[in-house]
Coordinates of C-alpha atoms in Angstrom, one line a residue:
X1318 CA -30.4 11.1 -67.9
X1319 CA -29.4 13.8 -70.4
X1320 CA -25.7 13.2 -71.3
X1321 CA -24.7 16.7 -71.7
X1322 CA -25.9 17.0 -67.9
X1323 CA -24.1 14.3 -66.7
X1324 CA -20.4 15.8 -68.5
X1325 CA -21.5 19.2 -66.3
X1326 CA -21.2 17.6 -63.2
X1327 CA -17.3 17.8 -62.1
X1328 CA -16.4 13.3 -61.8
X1329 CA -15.0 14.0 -57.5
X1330 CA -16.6 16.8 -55.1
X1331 CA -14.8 17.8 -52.2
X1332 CA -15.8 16.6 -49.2
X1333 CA -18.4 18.4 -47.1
X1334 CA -16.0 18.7 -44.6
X1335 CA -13.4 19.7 -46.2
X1336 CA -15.5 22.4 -48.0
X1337 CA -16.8 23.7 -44.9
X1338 CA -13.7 24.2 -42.7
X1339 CA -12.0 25.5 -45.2
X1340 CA -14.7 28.0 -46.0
X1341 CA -14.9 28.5 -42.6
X1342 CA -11.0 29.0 -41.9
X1343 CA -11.0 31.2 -45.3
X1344 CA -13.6 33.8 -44.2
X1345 CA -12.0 33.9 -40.3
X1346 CA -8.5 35.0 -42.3
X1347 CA -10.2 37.7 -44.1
X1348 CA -11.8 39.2 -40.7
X1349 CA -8.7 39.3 -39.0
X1350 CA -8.4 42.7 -41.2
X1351 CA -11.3 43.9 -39.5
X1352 CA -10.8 42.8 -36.0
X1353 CA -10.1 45.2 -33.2
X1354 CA -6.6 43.2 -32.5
X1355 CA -2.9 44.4 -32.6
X1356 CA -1.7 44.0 -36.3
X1357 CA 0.9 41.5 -34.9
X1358 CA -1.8 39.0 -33.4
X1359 CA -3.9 39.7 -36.8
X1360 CA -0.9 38.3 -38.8
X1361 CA -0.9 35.4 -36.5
X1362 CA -4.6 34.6 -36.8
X1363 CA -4.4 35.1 -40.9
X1364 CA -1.4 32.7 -41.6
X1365 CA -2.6 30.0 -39.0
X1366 CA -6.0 30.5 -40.8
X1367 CA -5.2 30.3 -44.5
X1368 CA -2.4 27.7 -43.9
X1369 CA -4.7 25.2 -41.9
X1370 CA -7.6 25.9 -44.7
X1371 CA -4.9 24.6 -47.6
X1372 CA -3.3 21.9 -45.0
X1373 CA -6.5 20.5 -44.1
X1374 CA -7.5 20.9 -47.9
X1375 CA -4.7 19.4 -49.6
X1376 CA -3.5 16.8 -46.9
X1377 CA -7.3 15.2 -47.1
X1378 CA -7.3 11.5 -48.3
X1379 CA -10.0 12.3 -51.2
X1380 CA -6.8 14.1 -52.8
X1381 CA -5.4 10.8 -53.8
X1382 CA -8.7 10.6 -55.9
X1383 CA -8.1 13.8 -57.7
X1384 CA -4.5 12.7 -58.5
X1385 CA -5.5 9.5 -60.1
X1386 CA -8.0 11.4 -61.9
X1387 CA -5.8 13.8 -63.3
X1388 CA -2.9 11.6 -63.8
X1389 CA -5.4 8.9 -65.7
X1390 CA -6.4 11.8 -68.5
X1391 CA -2.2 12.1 -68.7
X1392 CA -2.0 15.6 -67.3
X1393 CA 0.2 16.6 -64.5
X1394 CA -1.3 17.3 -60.9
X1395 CA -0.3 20.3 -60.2
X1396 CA -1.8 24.1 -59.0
X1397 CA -3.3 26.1 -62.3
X1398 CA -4.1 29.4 -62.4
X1399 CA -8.0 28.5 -62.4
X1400 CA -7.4 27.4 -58.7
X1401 CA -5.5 30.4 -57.9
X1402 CA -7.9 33.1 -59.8
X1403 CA -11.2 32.4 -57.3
X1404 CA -8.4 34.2 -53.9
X1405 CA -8.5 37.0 -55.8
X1406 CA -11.3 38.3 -54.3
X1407 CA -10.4 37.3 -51.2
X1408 CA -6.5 38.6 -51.3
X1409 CA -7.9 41.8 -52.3
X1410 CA -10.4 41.9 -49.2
X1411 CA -7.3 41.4 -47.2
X1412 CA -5.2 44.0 -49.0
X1413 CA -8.2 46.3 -48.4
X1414 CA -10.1 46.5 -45.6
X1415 CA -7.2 47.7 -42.8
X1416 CA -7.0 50.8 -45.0
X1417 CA -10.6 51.4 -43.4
X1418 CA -9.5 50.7 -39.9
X1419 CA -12.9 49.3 -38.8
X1420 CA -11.4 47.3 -36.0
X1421 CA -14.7 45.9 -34.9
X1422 CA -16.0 42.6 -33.9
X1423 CA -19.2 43.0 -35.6
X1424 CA -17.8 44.4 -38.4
X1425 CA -15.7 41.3 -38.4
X1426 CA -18.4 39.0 -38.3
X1427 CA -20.1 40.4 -41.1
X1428 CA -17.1 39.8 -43.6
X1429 CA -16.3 36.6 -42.0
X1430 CA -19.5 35.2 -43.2
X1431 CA -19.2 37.4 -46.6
X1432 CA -16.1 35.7 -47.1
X1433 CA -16.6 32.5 -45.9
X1434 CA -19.7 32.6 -48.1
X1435 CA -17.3 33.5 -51.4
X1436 CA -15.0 30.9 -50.2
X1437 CA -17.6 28.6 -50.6
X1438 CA -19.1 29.1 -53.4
X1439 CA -15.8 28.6 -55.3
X1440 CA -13.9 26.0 -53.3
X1441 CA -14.4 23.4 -56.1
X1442 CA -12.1 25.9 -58.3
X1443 CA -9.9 27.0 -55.4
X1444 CA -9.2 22.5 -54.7
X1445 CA -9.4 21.7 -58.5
X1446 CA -12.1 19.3 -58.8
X1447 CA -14.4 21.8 -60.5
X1448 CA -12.4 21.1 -63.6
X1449 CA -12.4 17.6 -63.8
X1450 CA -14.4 16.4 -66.0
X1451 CA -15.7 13.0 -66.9
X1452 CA -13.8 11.8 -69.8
X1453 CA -15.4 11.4 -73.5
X1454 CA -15.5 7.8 -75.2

């Protein structure tokens, strides 16, 4: 196999699981914006949401992996901006969309997959594991 390949690929992926509800939990925060909901029960919904995508994220056994990993190359585990750049997106869609007042279900739907979609494309960044990479001899 061609090496240059093999240093692409990040050494630990995050779990399908783990990718997937916290996609999952990601997009539902975003379309509480857009749901036709008091704003109260919409604050609710968005920090139950977000906290039980990083709880379930970071409290996941496979994180003991990523700390060995880290800590083996002598580098601290701890949150970088690369993690924290990929919610931009998704902070702004929150900032965003009750300036629009949709307040509709499928309106909510839509963005929850839209979101959840984004979220999933760059959970390995948002987790850290995108940028470990397999160490040079």
């Amino acid at each position: 196999m061609n090496s240059s390949a093999t240093n692409a690929q990040p050494v630990i992926q995050p779990p399908l699981a783990v990718r997937v509800v916290g996609s999952v939990l990601l997009g539902l925060a975003v379309a509480t914006m857009a749901m036709p909901l008091s704003n109260g029960i919409k604050v609710i919904l968005l920090i139950l949401a977000v906290g039980g995508a990083m709880m379930f994220t970071f409290s996941h056994p496979y994180r003991r992996d990523v700390r060995t990993e880290v800590e083996k190359r002598g580098e601290r585990y701890r949150t970088s901006v690369n993690q924290i750049m990929p919610l931009f997106p998704l902070w702004l869609a929150l900032m965003i969309l009750p300036a629009f007042a949709l307040n509709s279900w499928v309106i909510a739907l839509i963005v929850a997959v839209i979101a959840g979609g984004y979220a999933w494309m760059v959970y390995p960044h948002i987790d850290g594991t995108k940028h470990i990479r397999p160490m040079q001899n």
